Amino acid sequence: MSEWTLFEVFVRSKHGLNHKHVGSVHAADTDMALENARDLYTRRSEGVSLWIVPSNMITASATDEKEALFDPSDDKVYRHASFYKLPDEVGHM
Amino acid sequence: MYAQMVETGVKQVKALDDMSPEERAFQEKVDAEIKIEPKNWMPDAYRKTLIRQVSQHAHSEIVGMLPEGNWVTRAPTFKRKLQLMAKIQDEAGHGLYLYSAMETLGADRDEEVEKLHSGRAKYSSIFNYPTLNWADMGAVGWLVDGAAIVNQVVLQRTSYGPYSRAMIRICKEESFHQRQGYEMLLTMMQQGNDAQKAMVQDAINRLWWPALMMFGPSDADSPNSAQSMAWKIKRHTNDELRQRFIDQTVPQLEILGCSAPDPDLKWNAERGHYDFGEIQWGEFFDVIKGNGPCNRERLETRRNAISDGTWVRQAAVAHANKKKQRAAA
């Protein structure tokens, strides 16, 4: 199996929704990866579209650096609509 | 349980105060039910134990196809044959979800499969029993998949993210397996002739005890449970899960109109559980050691599948290369 490539599989469950990561498959090439992903992840109409991406092409943020990456956005409350107080007569905005 | 007697390599569970800062942070996350993901720091023993547990679980799914494969060409109707093939295909899928989860721990799939084939890795003891009559297909679905569900439902909350997510997918599909097995037995009991009914009882007689053994040794003989529970890669003890399985299965047995091969099986109103007879642990340990009725045959079949399939894997690579060259030209 090691001579085959590892691919990550993403499934769009319905039209209008994003593709979502579901797992991985091994395959000799992309055509085979799509077929294997179909057999493995959509046996019960779980999807309408598949993406496959070679696993080594994905760059991920390190989960241990979570604070450094994501904390800076935590103190920016002015980015949320609820930060702005408007009089009731303005109604829904 | 599909993973039995998974070694942790740990003699005693450490107290928080005896841990290194990293280890302590890890354990506190686990205690707070925060999932551990592949890139997070984890103790080496946790990683190794999980690789052993998840690979054992995956091997069980794959070897588990063999007792059922025995009946594909002999299914009594086309409908039953299609159902059986769909179930076997699911087992292959479950094995692959689990191998994928195992690979996120840095394990190599080929190496782990090789450990299975050389007898260094285990798989569930249940698949070393033969499937002798057609009713065994029903009994396997109902009892074996039923026992697996009891174990896997709790493993959906296991601490390792990829393992937990694989379990959630698997549990969604297992219920089909159990229901089709039970419906098959019910049909035989309600519409079958005497010989067919006897076949159902015979299947239950042979598979009842091995199904109870799937949960692994009694708690007193499970030296690894404490650490596995602390890491939350195991959520309930073997005896708890076994009792849960028995309690939910006995009423189903009565609806079938069959009996269990256990004279001591009876409701205990005081405990609120069924009492049951002594499990023959000598047999269990014998099967685990490789001396069950089908151990050798199962491993030989797996080894042949890999070696006979070598040319197919090579041809797939050659074909992929040829396509790539054509596209480049």
Short mmCIF file of N, CA and C in Angstrom, two decimals, chain B residues 126-255:
data_model
loop_
_atom_site.label_atom_id
_atom_site.label_comp_id
_atom_site.label_asym_id
_atom_site.label_seq_id
_atom_site.Cartn_x
_atom_site.Cartn_y
_atom_site.Cartn_z
N ILE B 126 -13.87 -13.91 18.35
CA ILE B 126 -15.13 -14.44 17.80
C ILE B 126 -14.97 -14.95 16.37
N PHE B 127 -14.06 -14.35 15.61
CA PHE B 127 -13.97 -14.71 14.19
C PHE B 127 -13.16 -15.98 13.95
N ASN B 128 -12.75 -16.62 15.03
CA ASN B 128 -12.06 -17.89 14.90
C ASN B 128 -12.99 -19.07 15.06
N TYR B 129 -14.30 -18.77 15.07
CA TYR B 129 -15.29 -19.86 15.10
C TYR B 129 -15.87 -20.04 13.71
N PRO B 130 -16.16 -21.28 13.33
CA PRO B 130 -16.68 -21.51 11.98
C PRO B 130 -18.17 -21.12 11.88
N THR B 131 -18.62 -20.82 10.66
CA THR B 131 -20.05 -20.57 10.42
C THR B 131 -20.60 -21.79 9.69
N LEU B 132 -21.26 -22.65 10.44
CA LEU B 132 -21.58 -23.99 9.93
C LEU B 132 -22.92 -24.11 9.22
N ASN B 133 -23.89 -23.29 9.58
CA ASN B 133 -25.16 -23.36 8.84
C ASN B 133 -25.65 -21.97 8.50
N TRP B 134 -26.70 -21.89 7.66
CA TRP B 134 -27.16 -20.59 7.19
C TRP B 134 -27.63 -19.70 8.34
N ALA B 135 -28.22 -20.30 9.36
CA ALA B 135 -28.70 -19.50 10.49
C ALA B 135 -27.56 -18.78 11.19
N ASP B 136 -26.32 -19.28 11.04
CA ASP B 136 -25.17 -18.59 11.63
C ASP B 136 -25.07 -17.16 11.10
N MET B 137 -25.50 -16.94 9.84
CA MET B 137 -25.43 -15.58 9.29
C MET B 137 -26.36 -14.65 10.07
N GLY B 138 -27.51 -15.18 10.45
CA GLY B 138 -28.43 -14.39 11.26
C GLY B 138 -27.88 -14.18 12.66
N ALA B 139 -27.36 -15.27 13.24
CA ALA B 139 -26.87 -15.20 14.61
C ALA B 139 -25.63 -14.30 14.71
N VAL B 140 -24.81 -14.31 13.68
CA VAL B 140 -23.63 -13.42 13.68
C VAL B 140 -24.11 -11.96 13.66
N GLY B 141 -25.05 -11.66 12.78
CA GLY B 141 -25.55 -10.29 12.69
C GLY B 141 -26.17 -9.85 14.02
N TRP B 142 -27.00 -10.72 14.56
CA TRP B 142 -27.72 -10.36 15.78
C TRP B 142 -26.80 -10.33 17.01
N LEU B 143 -26.05 -11.42 17.24
CA LEU B 143 -25.26 -11.51 18.47
C LEU B 143 -23.88 -10.83 18.35
N VAL B 144 -23.18 -11.15 17.27
CA VAL B 144 -21.80 -10.63 17.15
C VAL B 144 -21.83 -9.12 16.87
N ASP B 145 -22.64 -8.72 15.90
CA ASP B 145 -22.73 -7.28 15.65
C ASP B 145 -23.42 -6.59 16.82
N GLY B 146 -24.33 -7.28 17.47
CA GLY B 146 -24.99 -6.72 18.66
C GLY B 146 -23.99 -6.44 19.76
N ALA B 147 -23.10 -7.39 20.01
CA ALA B 147 -22.06 -7.20 21.04
C ALA B 147 -21.12 -6.08 20.62
N ALA B 148 -20.80 -6.04 19.32
CA ALA B 148 -19.91 -4.99 18.82
C ALA B 148 -20.56 -3.62 19.02
N ILE B 149 -21.86 -3.53 18.80
CA ILE B 149 -22.54 -2.23 18.95
C ILE B 149 -22.45 -1.75 20.40
N VAL B 150 -22.68 -2.64 21.35
CA VAL B 150 -22.62 -2.27 22.77
C VAL B 150 -21.25 -1.65 23.08
N ASN B 151 -20.22 -2.24 22.51
CA ASN B 151 -18.87 -1.74 22.72
C ASN B 151 -18.62 -0.44 21.96
N GLN B 152 -19.10 -0.40 20.73
CA GLN B 152 -18.75 0.73 19.87
C GLN B 152 -19.55 1.99 20.19
N VAL B 153 -20.77 1.81 20.68
CA VAL B 153 -21.57 2.98 21.04
C VAL B 153 -20.83 3.80 22.10
N VAL B 154 -20.22 3.13 23.08
CA VAL B 154 -19.50 3.88 24.11
C VAL B 154 -18.17 4.42 23.58
N LEU B 155 -17.60 3.74 22.58
CA LEU B 155 -16.34 4.22 22.02
C LEU B 155 -16.51 5.47 21.15
N GLN B 156 -17.76 5.83 20.84
CA GLN B 156 -17.98 7.08 20.12
C GLN B 156 -17.46 8.25 20.95
N ARG B 157 -17.39 8.06 22.28
CA ARG B 157 -16.92 9.12 23.17
C ARG B 157 -15.45 8.92 23.55
N THR B 158 -14.75 8.08 22.82
CA THR B 158 -13.34 7.82 23.14
C THR B 158 -12.53 9.11 22.98
N SER B 159 -11.39 9.21 23.68
CA SER B 159 -10.70 10.50 23.74
C SER B 159 -9.98 10.89 22.45
N TYR B 160 -9.67 9.95 21.59
CA TYR B 160 -8.92 10.30 20.37
C TYR B 160 -9.89 10.65 19.23
N GLY B 161 -9.81 11.87 18.76
CA GLY B 161 -10.76 12.40 17.78
C GLY B 161 -11.01 11.50 16.56
N PRO B 162 -9.96 11.14 15.81
CA PRO B 162 -10.20 10.33 14.60
C PRO B 162 -10.85 8.97 14.90
N TYR B 163 -10.50 8.38 16.03
CA TYR B 163 -11.08 7.08 16.43
C TYR B 163 -12.57 7.28 16.75
N SER B 164 -12.84 8.32 17.50
CA SER B 164 -14.22 8.62 17.87
C SER B 164 -15.08 8.88 16.63
N ARG B 165 -14.54 9.62 15.68
CA ARG B 165 -15.32 9.93 14.47
C ARG B 165 -15.55 8.67 13.62
N ALA B 166 -14.54 7.79 13.58
CA ALA B 166 -14.72 6.52 12.84
C ALA B 166 -15.83 5.70 13.51
N MET B 167 -15.85 5.72 14.85
CA MET B 167 -16.86 4.96 15.59
C MET B 167 -18.27 5.48 15.31
N ILE B 168 -18.39 6.79 15.18
CA ILE B 168 -19.71 7.38 14.92
C ILE B 168 -20.23 6.90 13.55
N ARG B 169 -19.36 6.93 12.56
CA ARG B 169 -19.75 6.44 11.23
C ARG B 169 -20.14 4.96 11.30
N ILE B 170 -19.31 4.18 12.00
CA ILE B 170 -19.53 2.74 12.06
C ILE B 170 -20.85 2.42 12.76
N CYS B 171 -21.11 3.11 13.85
CA CYS B 171 -22.34 2.83 14.60
C CYS B 171 -23.59 3.08 13.76
N LYS B 172 -23.53 4.11 12.92
CA LYS B 172 -24.68 4.40 12.05
C LYS B 172 -24.99 3.19 11.17
N GLU B 173 -23.93 2.47 10.76
CA GLU B 173 -24.14 1.38 9.81
C GLU B 173 -24.41 0.04 10.50
N GLU B 174 -23.92 -0.11 11.73
CA GLU B 174 -24.04 -1.41 12.41
C GLU B 174 -25.48 -1.81 12.68
N SER B 175 -26.33 -0.81 12.88
CA SER B 175 -27.69 -1.15 13.25
C SER B 175 -28.37 -1.93 12.11
N PHE B 176 -28.04 -1.60 10.87
CA PHE B 176 -28.52 -2.41 9.73
C PHE B 176 -28.06 -3.86 9.88
N HIS B 177 -26.82 -4.05 10.28
CA HIS B 177 -26.28 -5.41 10.39
C HIS B 177 -27.06 -6.23 11.42
N GLN B 178 -27.30 -5.60 12.57
CA GLN B 178 -27.96 -6.35 13.63
C GLN B 178 -29.41 -6.64 13.26
N ARG B 179 -30.08 -5.66 12.70
CA ARG B 179 -31.50 -5.84 12.36
C ARG B 179 -31.68 -6.88 11.26
N GLN B 180 -30.78 -6.86 10.25
CA GLN B 180 -30.95 -7.86 9.18
C GLN B 180 -30.70 -9.26 9.73
N GLY B 181 -29.77 -9.39 10.67
CA GLY B 181 -29.49 -10.71 11.25
C GLY B 181 -30.68 -11.21 12.05
N TYR B 182 -31.22 -10.32 12.86
CA TYR B 182 -32.34 -10.72 13.71
C TYR B 182 -33.58 -11.03 12.88
N GLU B 183 -33.82 -10.21 11.85
CA GLU B 183 -34.99 -10.44 10.98
C GLU B 183 -34.88 -11.79 10.27
N MET B 184 -33.64 -12.14 9.90
CA MET B 184 -33.43 -13.43 9.24
C MET B 184 -33.80 -14.57 10.18
N LEU B 185 -33.37 -14.47 11.45
CA LEU B 185 -33.68 -15.52 12.42
C LEU B 185 -35.18 -15.57 12.72
N LEU B 186 -35.78 -14.39 12.82
CA LEU B 186 -37.21 -14.30 13.10
C LEU B 186 -38.02 -14.96 11.98
N THR B 187 -37.62 -14.71 10.75
CA THR B 187 -38.30 -15.31 9.59
C THR B 187 -38.21 -16.83 9.66
N MET B 188 -37.02 -17.32 10.00
CA MET B 188 -36.85 -18.78 10.09
C MET B 188 -37.71 -19.36 11.21
N MET B 189 -37.77 -18.64 12.34
CA MET B 189 -38.53 -19.15 13.48
C MET B 189 -40.04 -19.07 13.25
N GLN B 190 -40.48 -18.05 12.53
CA GLN B 190 -41.93 -17.85 12.36
C GLN B 190 -42.49 -18.56 11.12
N GLN B 191 -41.67 -18.69 10.08
CA GLN B 191 -42.17 -19.28 8.85
C GLN B 191 -41.45 -20.57 8.47
N GLY B 192 -40.43 -20.93 9.23
CA GLY B 192 -39.62 -22.08 8.84
C GLY B 192 -40.20 -23.42 9.29
N ASN B 193 -39.67 -24.49 8.75
CA ASN B 193 -40.06 -25.83 9.20
C ASN B 193 -39.22 -26.22 10.42
N ASP B 194 -39.47 -27.41 10.94
CA ASP B 194 -38.79 -27.81 12.18
C ASP B 194 -37.27 -27.83 12.01
N ALA B 195 -36.82 -28.28 10.85
CA ALA B 195 -35.37 -28.36 10.63
C ALA B 195 -34.76 -26.97 10.63
N GLN B 196 -35.49 -26.00 10.04
CA GLN B 196 -34.96 -24.64 9.99
C GLN B 196 -34.94 -24.00 11.39
N LYS B 197 -35.98 -24.29 12.17
CA LYS B 197 -36.01 -23.77 13.54
C LYS B 197 -34.86 -24.37 14.37
N ALA B 198 -34.62 -25.65 14.15
CA ALA B 198 -33.53 -26.32 14.88
C ALA B 198 -32.19 -25.69 14.50
N MET B 199 -32.09 -25.29 13.25
CA MET B 199 -30.86 -24.65 12.77
C MET B 199 -30.59 -23.35 13.53
N VAL B 200 -31.66 -22.58 13.77
CA VAL B 200 -31.51 -21.31 14.50
C VAL B 200 -31.02 -21.59 15.92
N GLN B 201 -31.66 -22.56 16.58
CA GLN B 201 -31.26 -22.87 17.96
C GLN B 201 -29.82 -23.38 18.00
N ASP B 202 -29.45 -24.16 16.99
CA ASP B 202 -28.08 -24.69 16.92
C ASP B 202 -27.07 -23.55 16.78
N ALA B 203 -27.41 -22.57 15.93
CA ALA B 203 -26.50 -21.43 15.73
C ALA B 203 -26.34 -20.66 17.04
N ILE B 204 -27.45 -20.45 17.75
CA ILE B 204 -27.39 -19.72 19.02
C ILE B 204 -26.58 -20.52 20.04
N ASN B 205 -26.78 -21.82 20.09
CA ASN B 205 -26.04 -22.66 21.04
C ASN B 205 -24.54 -22.52 20.85
N ARG B 206 -24.11 -22.48 19.58
CA ARG B 206 -22.67 -22.43 19.32
C ARG B 206 -22.09 -21.02 19.50
N LEU B 207 -22.89 -19.98 19.17
CA LEU B 207 -22.32 -18.62 19.17
C LEU B 207 -22.55 -17.83 20.45
N TRP B 208 -23.46 -18.31 21.31
CA TRP B 208 -23.80 -17.55 22.52
C TRP B 208 -22.58 -17.24 23.39
N TRP B 209 -21.88 -18.30 23.79
CA TRP B 209 -20.74 -18.08 24.70
C TRP B 209 -19.60 -17.32 24.03
N PRO B 210 -19.22 -17.70 22.79
CA PRO B 210 -18.17 -16.90 22.14
C PRO B 210 -18.55 -15.42 22.01
N ALA B 211 -19.86 -15.11 21.84
CA ALA B 211 -20.26 -13.70 21.76
C ALA B 211 -20.04 -13.01 23.10
N LEU B 212 -20.32 -13.72 24.20
CA LEU B 212 -20.09 -13.12 25.52
C LEU B 212 -18.60 -12.90 25.78
N MET B 213 -17.78 -13.77 25.19
CA MET B 213 -16.32 -13.64 25.38
C MET B 213 -15.76 -12.43 24.63
N MET B 214 -16.53 -11.92 23.66
CA MET B 214 -16.03 -10.78 22.87
C MET B 214 -15.67 -9.58 23.75
N PHE B 215 -16.33 -9.47 24.91
CA PHE B 215 -16.07 -8.30 25.77
C PHE B 215 -14.74 -8.42 26.51
N GLY B 216 -14.08 -9.56 26.38
CA GLY B 216 -12.77 -9.73 27.01
C GLY B 216 -12.89 -10.30 28.40
N PRO B 217 -11.74 -10.58 29.04
CA PRO B 217 -11.72 -11.24 30.34
C PRO B 217 -12.49 -10.45 31.40
N SER B 218 -12.83 -11.10 32.48
CA SER B 218 -13.53 -10.41 33.56
C SER B 218 -12.61 -9.33 34.12
N ASP B 219 -13.22 -8.35 34.78
CA ASP B 219 -12.46 -7.18 35.24
C ASP B 219 -11.26 -7.57 36.11
N ALA B 220 -11.42 -8.64 36.89
CA ALA B 220 -10.34 -9.07 37.76
C ALA B 220 -9.11 -9.47 36.96
N ASP B 221 -9.33 -9.93 35.70
CA ASP B 221 -8.20 -10.35 34.87
C ASP B 221 -7.89 -9.35 33.75
N SER B 222 -8.22 -8.09 33.96
CA SER B 222 -7.94 -7.07 32.94
C SER B 222 -6.97 -6.04 33.49
N PRO B 223 -5.69 -6.38 33.51
CA PRO B 223 -4.69 -5.50 34.13
C PRO B 223 -4.53 -4.17 33.40
N ASN B 224 -4.96 -4.10 32.12
CA ASN B 224 -4.74 -2.88 31.36
C ASN B 224 -5.90 -1.89 31.43
N SER B 225 -7.02 -2.36 32.02
CA SER B 225 -8.23 -1.54 31.98
C SER B 225 -8.07 -0.19 32.67
N ALA B 226 -7.39 -0.17 33.82
CA ALA B 226 -7.32 1.07 34.60
C ALA B 226 -6.69 2.19 33.79
N GLN B 227 -5.54 1.91 33.15
CA GLN B 227 -4.88 2.95 32.36
C GLN B 227 -5.72 3.34 31.15
N SER B 228 -6.30 2.34 30.47
CA SER B 228 -7.12 2.64 29.28
C SER B 228 -8.34 3.48 29.65
N MET B 229 -8.88 3.24 30.85
CA MET B 229 -10.04 4.02 31.28
C MET B 229 -9.59 5.45 31.64
N ALA B 230 -8.40 5.57 32.27
CA ALA B 230 -7.90 6.90 32.62
C ALA B 230 -7.68 7.73 31.36
N TRP B 231 -7.21 7.08 30.32
CA TRP B 231 -6.99 7.77 29.04
C TRP B 231 -8.30 7.93 28.25
N LYS B 232 -9.34 7.34 28.74
CA LYS B 232 -10.65 7.35 28.08
C LYS B 232 -10.59 6.78 26.66
N ILE B 233 -9.73 5.77 26.46
CA ILE B 233 -9.80 5.06 25.19
C ILE B 233 -10.64 3.81 25.40
N LYS B 234 -11.04 3.62 26.64
CA LYS B 234 -11.99 2.59 27.01
C LYS B 234 -12.91 3.30 27.99
N ARG B 235 -14.22 3.15 27.87
CA ARG B 235 -15.11 3.97 28.69
C ARG B 235 -15.85 3.17 29.76
N HIS B 236 -15.96 1.86 29.58
CA HIS B 236 -16.62 1.02 30.58
C HIS B 236 -15.84 -0.27 30.71
N THR B 237 -15.98 -0.95 31.84
CA THR B 237 -15.22 -2.18 32.01
C THR B 237 -15.86 -3.31 31.19
N ASN B 238 -15.08 -4.36 30.98
CA ASN B 238 -15.55 -5.52 30.21
C ASN B 238 -16.83 -6.10 30.82
N ASP B 239 -16.84 -6.24 32.14
CA ASP B 239 -17.99 -6.87 32.79
C ASP B 239 -19.25 -5.99 32.70
N GLU B 240 -19.07 -4.68 32.79
CA GLU B 240 -20.21 -3.77 32.64
C GLU B 240 -20.85 -3.92 31.27
N LEU B 241 -20.00 -3.94 30.25
CA LEU B 241 -20.53 -4.01 28.88
C LEU B 241 -21.16 -5.38 28.60
N ARG B 242 -20.55 -6.42 29.15
CA ARG B 242 -21.09 -7.77 28.96
C ARG B 242 -22.49 -7.86 29.57
N GLN B 243 -22.62 -7.30 30.78
CA GLN B 243 -23.92 -7.32 31.46
C GLN B 243 -24.97 -6.53 30.65
N ARG B 244 -24.55 -5.38 30.13
CA ARG B 244 -25.46 -4.56 29.33
C ARG B 244 -25.96 -5.35 28.11
N PHE B 245 -25.02 -6.05 27.47
CA PHE B 245 -25.36 -6.85 26.29
C PHE B 245 -26.36 -7.95 26.64
N ILE B 246 -26.09 -8.66 27.72
CA ILE B 246 -26.98 -9.76 28.13
C ILE B 246 -28.37 -9.22 28.45
N ASP B 247 -28.41 -8.13 29.20
CA ASP B 247 -29.70 -7.56 29.59
C ASP B 247 -30.55 -7.16 28.38
N GLN B 248 -29.91 -6.65 27.35
CA GLN B 248 -30.71 -6.23 26.21
C GLN B 248 -31.00 -7.37 25.24
N THR B 249 -30.20 -8.45 25.32
CA THR B 249 -30.35 -9.54 24.35
C THR B 249 -31.37 -10.60 24.79
N VAL B 250 -31.47 -10.85 26.09
CA VAL B 250 -32.35 -11.93 26.55
C VAL B 250 -33.82 -11.72 26.12
N PRO B 251 -34.37 -10.50 26.26
CA PRO B 251 -35.75 -10.31 25.77
C PRO B 251 -35.89 -10.60 24.27
N GLN B 252 -34.86 -10.27 23.49
CA GLN B 252 -34.89 -10.54 22.04
C GLN B 252 -34.87 -12.05 21.79
N LEU B 253 -34.13 -12.75 22.64
CA LEU B 253 -34.06 -14.20 22.55
C LEU B 253 -35.44 -14.81 22.80
N GLU B 254 -36.17 -14.23 23.76
CA GLU B 254 -37.50 -14.74 24.09
C GLU B 254 -38.48 -14.48 22.95
N ILE B 255 -38.36 -13.32 22.31
CA ILE B 255 -39.25 -13.02 21.17
C ILE B 255 -39.02 -14.02 20.04
#
